[in-house]
Coordinates of C-alpha atoms in Angstrom, one line a residue:
X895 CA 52.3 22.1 14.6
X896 CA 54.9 18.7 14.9
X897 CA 54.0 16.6 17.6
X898 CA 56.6 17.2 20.8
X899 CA 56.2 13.5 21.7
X900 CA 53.9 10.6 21.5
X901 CA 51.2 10.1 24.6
X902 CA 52.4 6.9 26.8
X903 CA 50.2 3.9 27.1
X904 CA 47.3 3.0 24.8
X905 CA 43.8 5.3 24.9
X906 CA 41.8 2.0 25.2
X907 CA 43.8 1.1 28.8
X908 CA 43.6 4.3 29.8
X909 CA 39.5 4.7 29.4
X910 CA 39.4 1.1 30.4
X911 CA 37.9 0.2 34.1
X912 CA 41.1 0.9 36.2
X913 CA 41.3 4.6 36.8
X914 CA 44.9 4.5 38.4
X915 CA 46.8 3.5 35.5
X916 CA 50.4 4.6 36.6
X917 CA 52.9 2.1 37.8
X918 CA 55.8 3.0 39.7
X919 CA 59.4 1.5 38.5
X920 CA 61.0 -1.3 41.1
X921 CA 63.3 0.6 42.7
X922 CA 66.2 -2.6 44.1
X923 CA 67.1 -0.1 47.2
X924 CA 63.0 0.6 48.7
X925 CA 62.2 -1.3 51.7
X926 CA 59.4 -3.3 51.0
X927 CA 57.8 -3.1 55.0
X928 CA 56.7 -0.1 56.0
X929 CA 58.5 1.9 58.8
X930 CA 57.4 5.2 61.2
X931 CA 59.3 8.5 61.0
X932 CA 60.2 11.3 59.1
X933 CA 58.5 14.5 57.9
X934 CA 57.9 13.7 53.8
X935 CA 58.6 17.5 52.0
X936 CA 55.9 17.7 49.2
X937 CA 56.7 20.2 46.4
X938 CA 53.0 20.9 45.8
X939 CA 52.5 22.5 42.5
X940 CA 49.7 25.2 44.2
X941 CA 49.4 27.5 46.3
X942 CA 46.5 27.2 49.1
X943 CA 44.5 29.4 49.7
X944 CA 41.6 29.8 52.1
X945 CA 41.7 26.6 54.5
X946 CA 37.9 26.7 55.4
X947 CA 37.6 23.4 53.8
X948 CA 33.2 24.6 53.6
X949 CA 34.5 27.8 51.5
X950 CA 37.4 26.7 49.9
X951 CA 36.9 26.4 45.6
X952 CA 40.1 25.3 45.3
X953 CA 41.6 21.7 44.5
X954 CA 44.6 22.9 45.2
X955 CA 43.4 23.8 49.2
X956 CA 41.2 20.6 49.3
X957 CA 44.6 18.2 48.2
X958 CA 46.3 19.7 51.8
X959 CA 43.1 19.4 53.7
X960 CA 41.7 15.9 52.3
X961 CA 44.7 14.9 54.9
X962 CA 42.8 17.2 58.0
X963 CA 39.4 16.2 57.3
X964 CA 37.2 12.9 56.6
X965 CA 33.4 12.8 55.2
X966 CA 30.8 11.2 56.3
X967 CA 31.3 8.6 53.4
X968 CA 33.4 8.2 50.8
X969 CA 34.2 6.0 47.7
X970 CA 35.9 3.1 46.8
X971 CA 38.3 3.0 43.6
X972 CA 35.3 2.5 41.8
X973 CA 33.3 5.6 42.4
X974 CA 30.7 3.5 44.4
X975 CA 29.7 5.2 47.5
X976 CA 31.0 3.4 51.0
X977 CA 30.8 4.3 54.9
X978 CA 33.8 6.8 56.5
X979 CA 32.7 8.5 59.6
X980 CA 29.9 6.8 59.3
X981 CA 29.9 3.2 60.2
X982 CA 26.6 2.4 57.9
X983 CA 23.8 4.2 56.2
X984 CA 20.5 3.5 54.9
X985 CA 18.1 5.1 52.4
X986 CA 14.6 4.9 52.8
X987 CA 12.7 3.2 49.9
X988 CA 11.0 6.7 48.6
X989 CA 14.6 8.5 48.7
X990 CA 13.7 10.6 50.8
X991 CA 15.1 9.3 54.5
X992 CA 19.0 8.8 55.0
X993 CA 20.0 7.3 58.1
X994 CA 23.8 7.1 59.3
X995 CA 25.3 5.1 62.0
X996 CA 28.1 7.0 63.0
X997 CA 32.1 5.2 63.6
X998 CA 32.0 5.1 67.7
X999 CA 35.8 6.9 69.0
X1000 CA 36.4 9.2 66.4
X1001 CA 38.4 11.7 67.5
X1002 CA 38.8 15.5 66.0
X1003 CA 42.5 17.2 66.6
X1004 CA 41.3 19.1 70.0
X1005 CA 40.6 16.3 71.6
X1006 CA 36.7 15.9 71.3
X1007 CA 35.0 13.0 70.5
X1008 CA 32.4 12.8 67.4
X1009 CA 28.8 12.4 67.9
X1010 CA 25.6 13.2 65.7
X1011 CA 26.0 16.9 66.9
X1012 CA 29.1 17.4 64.9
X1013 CA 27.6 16.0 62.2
X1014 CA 24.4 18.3 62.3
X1015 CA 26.3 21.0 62.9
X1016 CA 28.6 20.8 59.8
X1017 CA 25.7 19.6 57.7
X1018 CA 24.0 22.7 58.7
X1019 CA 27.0 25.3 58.3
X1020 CA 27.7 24.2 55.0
X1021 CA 23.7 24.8 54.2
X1022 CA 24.0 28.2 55.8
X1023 CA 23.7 31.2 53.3
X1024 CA 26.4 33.1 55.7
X1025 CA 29.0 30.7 55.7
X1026 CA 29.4 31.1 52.2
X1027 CA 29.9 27.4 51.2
X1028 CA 31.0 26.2 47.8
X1029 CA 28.3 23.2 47.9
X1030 CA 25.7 25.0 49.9
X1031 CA 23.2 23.7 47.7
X1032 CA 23.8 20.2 48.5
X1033 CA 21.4 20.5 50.9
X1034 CA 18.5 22.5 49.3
X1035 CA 16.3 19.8 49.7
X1036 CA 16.9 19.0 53.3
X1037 CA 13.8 19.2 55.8
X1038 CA 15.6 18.1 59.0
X1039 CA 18.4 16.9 60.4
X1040 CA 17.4 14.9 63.3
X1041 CA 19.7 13.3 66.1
X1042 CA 17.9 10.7 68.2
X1043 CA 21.2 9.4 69.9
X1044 CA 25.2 10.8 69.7
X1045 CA 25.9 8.1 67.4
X1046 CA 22.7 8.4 64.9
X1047 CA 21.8 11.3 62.3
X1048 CA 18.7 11.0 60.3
X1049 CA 18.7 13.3 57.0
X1050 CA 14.9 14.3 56.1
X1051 CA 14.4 15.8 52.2
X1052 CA 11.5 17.8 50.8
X1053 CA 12.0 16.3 47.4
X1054 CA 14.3 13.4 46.2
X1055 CA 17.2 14.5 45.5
X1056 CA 19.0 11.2 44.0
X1057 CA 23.1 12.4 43.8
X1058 CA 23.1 13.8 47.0
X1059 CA 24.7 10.8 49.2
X1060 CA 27.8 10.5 46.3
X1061 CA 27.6 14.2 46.5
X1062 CA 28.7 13.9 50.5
X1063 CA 31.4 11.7 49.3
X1064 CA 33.6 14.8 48.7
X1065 CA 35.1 16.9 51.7
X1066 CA 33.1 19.7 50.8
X1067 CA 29.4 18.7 51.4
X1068 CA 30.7 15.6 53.4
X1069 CA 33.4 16.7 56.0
X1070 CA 32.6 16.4 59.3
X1071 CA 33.8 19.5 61.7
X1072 CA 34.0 20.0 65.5
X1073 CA 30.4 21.8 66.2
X1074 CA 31.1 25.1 66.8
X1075 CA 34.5 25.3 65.4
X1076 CA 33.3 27.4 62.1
X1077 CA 35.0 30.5 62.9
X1078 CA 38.8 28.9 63.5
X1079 CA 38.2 26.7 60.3
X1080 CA 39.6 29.3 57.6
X1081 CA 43.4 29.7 59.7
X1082 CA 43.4 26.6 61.7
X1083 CA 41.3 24.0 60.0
X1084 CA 40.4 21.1 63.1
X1085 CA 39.4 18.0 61.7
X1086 CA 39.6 14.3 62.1
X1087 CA 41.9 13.1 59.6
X1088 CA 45.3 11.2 59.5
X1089 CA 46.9 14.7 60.0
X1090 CA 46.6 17.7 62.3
X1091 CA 46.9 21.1 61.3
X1092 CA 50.2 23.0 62.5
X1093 CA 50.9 26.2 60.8
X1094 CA 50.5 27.8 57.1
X1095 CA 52.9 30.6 55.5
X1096 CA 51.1 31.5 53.2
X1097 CA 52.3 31.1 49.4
X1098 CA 55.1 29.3 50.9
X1099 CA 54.4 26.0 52.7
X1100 CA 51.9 24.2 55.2
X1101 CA 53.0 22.1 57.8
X1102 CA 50.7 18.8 58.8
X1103 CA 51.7 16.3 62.2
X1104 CA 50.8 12.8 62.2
X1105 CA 47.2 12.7 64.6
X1106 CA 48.4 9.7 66.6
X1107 CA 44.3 8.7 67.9
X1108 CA 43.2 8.5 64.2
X1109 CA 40.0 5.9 64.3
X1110 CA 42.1 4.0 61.3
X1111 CA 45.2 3.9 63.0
X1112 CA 47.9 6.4 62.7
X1113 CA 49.8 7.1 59.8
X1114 CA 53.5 5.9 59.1
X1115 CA 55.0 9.7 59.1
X1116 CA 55.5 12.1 61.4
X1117 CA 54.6 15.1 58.9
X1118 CA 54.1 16.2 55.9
X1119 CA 55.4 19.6 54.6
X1120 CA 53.9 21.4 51.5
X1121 CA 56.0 23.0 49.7
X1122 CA 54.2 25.2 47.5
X1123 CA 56.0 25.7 44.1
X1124 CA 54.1 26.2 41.5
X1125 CA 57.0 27.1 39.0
X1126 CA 57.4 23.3 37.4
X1127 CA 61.2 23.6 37.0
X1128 CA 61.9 24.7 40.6
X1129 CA 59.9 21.7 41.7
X1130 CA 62.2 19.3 39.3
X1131 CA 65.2 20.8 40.4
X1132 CA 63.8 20.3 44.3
X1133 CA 63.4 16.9 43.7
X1134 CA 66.5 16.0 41.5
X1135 CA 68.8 17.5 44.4
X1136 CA 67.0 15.2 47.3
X1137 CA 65.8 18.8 49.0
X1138 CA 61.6 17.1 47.6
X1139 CA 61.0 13.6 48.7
X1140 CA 58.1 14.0 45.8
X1141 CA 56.9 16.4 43.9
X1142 CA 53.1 16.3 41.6
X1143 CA 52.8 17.5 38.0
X1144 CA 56.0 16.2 36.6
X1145 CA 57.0 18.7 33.6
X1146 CA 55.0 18.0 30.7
X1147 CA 58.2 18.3 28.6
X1148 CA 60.2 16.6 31.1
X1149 CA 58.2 13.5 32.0
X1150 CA 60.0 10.8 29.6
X1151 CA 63.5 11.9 30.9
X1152 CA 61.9 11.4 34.7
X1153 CA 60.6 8.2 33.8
X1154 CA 64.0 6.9 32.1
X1155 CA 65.7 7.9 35.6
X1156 CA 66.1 4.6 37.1
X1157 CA 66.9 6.8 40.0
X1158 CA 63.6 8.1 40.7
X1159 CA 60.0 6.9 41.2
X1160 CA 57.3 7.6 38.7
X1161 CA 53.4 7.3 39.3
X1162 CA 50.7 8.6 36.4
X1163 CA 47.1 8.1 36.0
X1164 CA 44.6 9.1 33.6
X1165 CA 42.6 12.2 34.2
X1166 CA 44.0 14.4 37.2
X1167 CA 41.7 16.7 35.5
X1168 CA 40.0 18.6 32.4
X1169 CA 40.5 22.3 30.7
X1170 CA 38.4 24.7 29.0
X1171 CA 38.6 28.3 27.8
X1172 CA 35.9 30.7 29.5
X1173 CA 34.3 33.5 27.8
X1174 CA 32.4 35.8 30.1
X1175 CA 28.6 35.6 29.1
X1176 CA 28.1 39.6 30.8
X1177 CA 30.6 40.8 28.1
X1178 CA 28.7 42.0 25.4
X1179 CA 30.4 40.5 22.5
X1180 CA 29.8 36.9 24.4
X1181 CA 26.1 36.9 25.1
X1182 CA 26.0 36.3 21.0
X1183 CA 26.1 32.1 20.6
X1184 CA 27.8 32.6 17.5
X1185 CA 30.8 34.5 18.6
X1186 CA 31.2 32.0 21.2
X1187 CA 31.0 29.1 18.3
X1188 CA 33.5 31.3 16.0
X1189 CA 36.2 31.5 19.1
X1190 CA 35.4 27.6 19.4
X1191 CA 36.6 27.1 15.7
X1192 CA 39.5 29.1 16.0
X1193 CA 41.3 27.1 18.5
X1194 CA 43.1 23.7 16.8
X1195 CA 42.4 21.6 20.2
X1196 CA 45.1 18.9 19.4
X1197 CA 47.7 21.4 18.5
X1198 CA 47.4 23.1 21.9
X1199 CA 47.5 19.7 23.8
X1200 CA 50.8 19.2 21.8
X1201 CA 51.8 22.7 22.3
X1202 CA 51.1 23.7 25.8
X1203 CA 50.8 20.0 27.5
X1204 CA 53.8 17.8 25.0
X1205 CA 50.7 15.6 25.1
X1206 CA 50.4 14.6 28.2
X1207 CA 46.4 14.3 28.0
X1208 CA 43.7 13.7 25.9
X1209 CA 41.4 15.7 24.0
X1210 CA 37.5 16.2 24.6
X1211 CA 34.5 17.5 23.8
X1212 CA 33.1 16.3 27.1
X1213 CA 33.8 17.1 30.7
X1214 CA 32.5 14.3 32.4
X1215 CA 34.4 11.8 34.2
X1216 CA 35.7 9.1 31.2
X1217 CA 34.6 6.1 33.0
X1218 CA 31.3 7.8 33.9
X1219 CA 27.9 6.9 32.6
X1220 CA 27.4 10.1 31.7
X1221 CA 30.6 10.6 29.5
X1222 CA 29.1 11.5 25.9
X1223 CA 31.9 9.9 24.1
X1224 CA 29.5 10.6 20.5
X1225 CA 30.4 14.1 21.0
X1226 CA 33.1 16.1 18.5
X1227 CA 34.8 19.3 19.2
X1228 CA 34.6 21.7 16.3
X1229 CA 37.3 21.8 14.2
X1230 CA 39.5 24.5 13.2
X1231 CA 38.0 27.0 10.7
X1232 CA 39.6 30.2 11.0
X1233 CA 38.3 31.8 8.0
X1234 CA 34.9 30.3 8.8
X1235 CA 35.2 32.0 12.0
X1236 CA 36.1 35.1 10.6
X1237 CA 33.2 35.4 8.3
X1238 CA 30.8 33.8 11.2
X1239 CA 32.3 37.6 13.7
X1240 CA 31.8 39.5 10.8
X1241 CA 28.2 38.0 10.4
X1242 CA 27.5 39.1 13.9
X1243 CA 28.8 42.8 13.8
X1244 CA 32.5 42.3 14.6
X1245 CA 34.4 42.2 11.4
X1246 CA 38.2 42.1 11.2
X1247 CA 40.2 44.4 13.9
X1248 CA 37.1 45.0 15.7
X1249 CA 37.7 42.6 18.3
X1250 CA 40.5 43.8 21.4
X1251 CA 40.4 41.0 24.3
X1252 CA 41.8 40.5 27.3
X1253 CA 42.8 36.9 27.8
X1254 CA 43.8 36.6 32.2
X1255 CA 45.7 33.7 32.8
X1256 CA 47.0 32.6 36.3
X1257 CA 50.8 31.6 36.6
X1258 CA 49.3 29.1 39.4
X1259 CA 49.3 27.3 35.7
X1260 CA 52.3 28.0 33.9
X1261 CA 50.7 25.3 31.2
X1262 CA 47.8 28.1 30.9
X1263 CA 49.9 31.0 29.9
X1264 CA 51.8 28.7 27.1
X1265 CA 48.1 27.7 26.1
X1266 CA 47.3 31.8 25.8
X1267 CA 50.7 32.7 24.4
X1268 CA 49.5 29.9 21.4
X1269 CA 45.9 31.2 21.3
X1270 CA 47.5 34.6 20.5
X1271 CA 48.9 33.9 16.5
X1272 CA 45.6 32.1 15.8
X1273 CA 43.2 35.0 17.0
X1274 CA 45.5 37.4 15.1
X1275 CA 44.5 35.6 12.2
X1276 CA 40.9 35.5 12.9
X1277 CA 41.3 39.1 13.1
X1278 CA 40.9 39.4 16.8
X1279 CA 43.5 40.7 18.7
X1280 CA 44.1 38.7 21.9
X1281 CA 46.4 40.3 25.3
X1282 CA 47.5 38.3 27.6
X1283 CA 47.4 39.5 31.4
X1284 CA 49.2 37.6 33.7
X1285 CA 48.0 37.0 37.4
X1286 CA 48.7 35.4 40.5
X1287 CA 46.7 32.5 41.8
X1288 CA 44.7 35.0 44.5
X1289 CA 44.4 37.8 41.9
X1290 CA 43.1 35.3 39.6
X1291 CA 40.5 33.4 42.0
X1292 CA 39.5 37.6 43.4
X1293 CA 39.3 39.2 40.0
X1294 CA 38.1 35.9 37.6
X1295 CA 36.2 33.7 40.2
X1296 CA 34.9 36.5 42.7
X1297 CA 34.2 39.6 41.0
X1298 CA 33.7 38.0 37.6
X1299 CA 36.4 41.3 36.2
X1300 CA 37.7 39.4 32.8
X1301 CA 36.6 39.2 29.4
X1302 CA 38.3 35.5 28.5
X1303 CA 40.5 33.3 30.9
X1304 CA 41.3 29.6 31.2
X1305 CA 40.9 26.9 34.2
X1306 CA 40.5 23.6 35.1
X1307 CA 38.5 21.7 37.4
X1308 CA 39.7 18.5 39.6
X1309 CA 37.4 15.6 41.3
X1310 CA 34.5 17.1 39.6
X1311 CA 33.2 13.0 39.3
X1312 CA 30.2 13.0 40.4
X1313 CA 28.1 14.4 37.8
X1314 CA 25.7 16.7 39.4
X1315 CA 28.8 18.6 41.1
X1316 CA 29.9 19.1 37.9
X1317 CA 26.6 20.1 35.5
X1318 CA 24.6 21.9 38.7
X1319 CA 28.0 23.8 39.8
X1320 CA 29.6 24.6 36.8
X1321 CA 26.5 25.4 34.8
X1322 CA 23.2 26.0 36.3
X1323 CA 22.7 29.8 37.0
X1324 CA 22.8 29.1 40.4
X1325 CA 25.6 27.1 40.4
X1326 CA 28.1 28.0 43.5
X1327 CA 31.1 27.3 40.2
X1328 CA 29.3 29.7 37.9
X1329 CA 31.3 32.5 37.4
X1330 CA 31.0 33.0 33.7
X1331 CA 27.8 34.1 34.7
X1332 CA 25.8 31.4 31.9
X1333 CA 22.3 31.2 32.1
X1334 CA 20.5 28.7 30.0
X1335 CA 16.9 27.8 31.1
X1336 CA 17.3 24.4 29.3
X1337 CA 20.1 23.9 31.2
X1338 CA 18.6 24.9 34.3
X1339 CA 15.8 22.6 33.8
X1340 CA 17.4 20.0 33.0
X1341 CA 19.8 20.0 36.2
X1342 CA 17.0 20.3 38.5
X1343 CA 15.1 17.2 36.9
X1344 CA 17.9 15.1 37.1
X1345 CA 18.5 15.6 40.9
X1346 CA 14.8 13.9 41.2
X1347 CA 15.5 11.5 38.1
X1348 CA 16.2 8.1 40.5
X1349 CA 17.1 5.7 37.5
X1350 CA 21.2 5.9 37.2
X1351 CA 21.0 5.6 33.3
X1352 CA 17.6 8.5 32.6
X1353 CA 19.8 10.5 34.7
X1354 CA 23.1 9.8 32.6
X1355 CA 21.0 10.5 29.4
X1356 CA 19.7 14.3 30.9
X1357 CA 23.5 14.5 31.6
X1358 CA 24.1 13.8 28.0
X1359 CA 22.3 16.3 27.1
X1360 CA 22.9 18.9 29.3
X1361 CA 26.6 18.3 27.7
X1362 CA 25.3 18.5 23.9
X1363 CA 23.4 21.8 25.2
X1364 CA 26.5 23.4 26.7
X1365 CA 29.0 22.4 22.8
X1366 CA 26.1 23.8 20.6
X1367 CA 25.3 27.2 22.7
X1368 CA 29.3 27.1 23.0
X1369 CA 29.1 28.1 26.7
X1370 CA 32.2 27.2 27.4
X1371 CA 35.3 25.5 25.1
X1372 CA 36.2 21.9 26.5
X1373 CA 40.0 21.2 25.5
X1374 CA 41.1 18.3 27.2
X1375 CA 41.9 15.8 30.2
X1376 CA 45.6 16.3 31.5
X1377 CA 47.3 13.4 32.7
X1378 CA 48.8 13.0 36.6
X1379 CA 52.0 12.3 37.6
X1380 CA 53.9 12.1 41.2
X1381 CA 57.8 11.9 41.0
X1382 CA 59.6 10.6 43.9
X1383 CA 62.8 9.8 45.5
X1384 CA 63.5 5.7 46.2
X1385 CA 63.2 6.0 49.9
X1386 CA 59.5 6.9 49.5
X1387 CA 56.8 3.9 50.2
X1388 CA 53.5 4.1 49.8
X1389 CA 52.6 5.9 46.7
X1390 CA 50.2 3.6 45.3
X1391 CA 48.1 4.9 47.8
X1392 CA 48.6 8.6 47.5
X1393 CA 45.7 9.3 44.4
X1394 CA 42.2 9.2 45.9
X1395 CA 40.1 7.4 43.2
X1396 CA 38.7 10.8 42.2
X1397 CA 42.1 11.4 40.9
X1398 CA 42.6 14.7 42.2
X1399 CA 43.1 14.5 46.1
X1400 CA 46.0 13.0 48.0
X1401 CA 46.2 11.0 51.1
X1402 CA 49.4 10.5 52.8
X1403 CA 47.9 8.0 55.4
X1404 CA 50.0 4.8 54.1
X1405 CA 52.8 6.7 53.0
X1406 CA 56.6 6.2 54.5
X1407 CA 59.6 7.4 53.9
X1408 CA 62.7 4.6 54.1
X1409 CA 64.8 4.8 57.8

């Protein structure tokens, strides 16, 4: 396959130190000093779904709510772990004791005023088998939460369990709610954040108001409204014709042109996040290793970058964060070996034509059903012939994620940074991301022994190999890391501070829109 177009910017630059690598054109009309006012329209390239920001899986919920909610801590651009709602912490010396000083005056959107209660309480709701939380088991080694004072929570573990303060760096485990606010949470999430929560139509737009008694000062706008417009070319279109003050996930095909328009504002960083093809271990042709490695050689990775993303990424073999420790950069996808693969299917009882599979992808993606409209010629030659079914976001996240009802699909994961989010969710059998329904003992052991491995680089080297584990069983087939991009009219300030340094979320606390 020709390449569509060269990718921008050297690979060295963009694996270098700085994770924000975009740069956004000087535009000789922006005001340079911010100014307060306006509601900033977001075309948002999801759809949200369920606003409980403890059940939510979805980025594309958690990019809206990252603007309701705060954590407990956070990070800075560089991943290291710093206070939020809490004004300091300490860990004890045997990792076993975390103490937080918590921010005095916070306030939540109804009104109330933080203490160590709220903190408990959400610590303890996300625990909770019944709430149904996506990083429950965050806290599977907690013993007690103890609250001496309002302004003091003291975290007790049963076992070391070394990621877990980076792992309350992320709204899920982290986010701090009203106590006893759980059951409102889902339609009217009430946080603490920069914005309030006004109203949701769902598949259409959410509406956010400034929170003027933010602890960090309020922000510059009066509102943001997210648009939700998944089609990419609506979302162009919307911002070309002034009815989007900014839109994410330029078109991959369109994002030179946007970038040659001296009339708009471009940002793009380097990874918003990483793909990979999922084959559902319960499906009996899958629980064989070898036809999971033969559908692995069939696929021409680079081609489908070119294809499906104009190269807006970067292949790998790895899903770990590029910058991390952890990234495996010695590891190589397979390479593309359809008649290998044939002969390796026929070796394990499905020879040519045997083969019928269902391929779901969601239109939440519309990058995912070019990728599976590709995947279709090269599986006909492998002798495998590949449907495509075509679902909504919700039908996709009810029949894929929920119910586990598909054969083969394809998804991607955002501000999966922290390595034991990723490798314990996304792999482990218990893993709260696990719906391919993998189970690896070696895996499994190896998960659990880094949580109590203390030593940053022994724990990158299990992480290493859990990743060398997951390419030679073939569990899953890593593709690539796709490149961000915001597109903006002049008039908007701000955007250097949109991208949270997980590269995923959004926060529209410095953002302004021009008088």
């Amino acid at each position: 396959m020709m390449k569509r177009r060269t990718f921008l910017g050297s690979t060295t630059a963009l694996f270098g130190t700085t994770l924000f690598t975009g740069a956004m054109p000087l535009v000789a009309t922006a005001q340079t000093e911010p100014v307060t006012g306006g509601t900033l329209i977001w075309g948002h390239s999801e759809t949200t779904q369920n606003l409980d920001m403890h059940q939510t899986g979805t980025a594309s919920t958690g990019r809206v709510l990252q603007n309701v909610h705060n954590s407990i801590v956070t990070v800075d651009k560089d991943l290291k772990v710093i206070p939020m709602l809490a004004e300091s912490f300490e860990q004890s010396d045997d990792g076993l004791t975390y103490s937080f000083k918590l921010r005095p005056g916070v306030k939540f959107h109804d009104g109330s005023e933080m203490t160590a209660e709220d903190v408990k309480y959400s610590f303890e709701r996300c625990a909770d088998p019944a709430t149904g939380a996506v990083n429950f088991e965050v806290f599977n080694a907690v013993d007690t939460i103890e609250t001496p004072d309002d302004m003091t929570v003291i975290v007790k573990l049963k076992s070391v369990n070394a990621p877990f303060l980076s792992r309350l760096a992320e709204n899920g485990a982290g986010v701090v709610m009203p106590a006893g606010s759980g059951d409102v949470q889902g339609e009217t999430p009430i946080g603490c954040g920069p914005f309030r929560f006004v109203s949701r139509e769902f598949g259409n737009k959410v509406e956010l108001a400034r929170f003027d008694d933010y602890w960090d000062g309020p922000a510059y706008l009066d509102g943001v409204t997210a648009r939700e417009i998944p089609e990419p070319t609506v979302r162009l279109t919307g911002l070309r014709t002034g009815e989007l003050h900014m839109i994410n996930d330029i078109p991959a095909d369109r994002t030179q042109e946007i970038e040659d328009d001296a009339s708009l504002q471009v940002v793009k960083w380097f990874p918003l996040n990483w793909d990979f093809v999922n084959l559902n271990h319960t499906f009996e042709p899958f629980q064989n290793p070898d036809v999971r490695r033969a559908f692995d050689m069939i696929i021409d990775k680079e081609a489908l970058l070119e294809g499906a993303l104009w190269g807006q990424g970067q292949t790998t073999a790895s899903p770990s964060y590029p910058t991390s420790a952890s990234y495996d950069d010695a590891l190589t996808q397979r390479a593309q070996d359809i008649a290998a693969a044939k002969q390796m299917l026929a070796d394990a009882g499905y020879p040519e034509g045997s083969l019928n599979i269902v391929f779901k992808a969601t239109t939440n993606y519309p990058y995912h059903i070019e990728s599976a409209q590709i995947l279709v010629e090269w599986f006909r030659e492998a002798g495998v012939t590949l449907t495509i079914e075509q679902l909504t976001w919700a039908d996709w996240l009810s029949q894929c994620w929920v119910d586990k009802d598909y054969q083969m699909t394809m998804m991607n994961f955002f501000t999966l940074w922290e390595p034991d989010f990723l490798y314990y969710s996304l792999w482990n059998s218990t893993g709260a991301f696990n719906y391919r329904g993998i189970s690896d003992p070696e895996i499994d052991r190896m998960t659990e022994e880094a949580r109590t491995t203390v030593d940053p680089a022994a724990r990158a080297e299990i992480y290493k190999a859990v990743q060398q584990q997951i390419f030679d069983q073939a569990h899953d087939i890593i593709l690539w890391f796709r490149n961000g991009s915001i597109g903006a009219q002049p008039g908007v300030g701000g955007l250097d501070t949109v991208v949270h340094p997980n590269g995923s979320n959004f926060n529209f606390h410095k953002v302004w829109l021009q008088a």
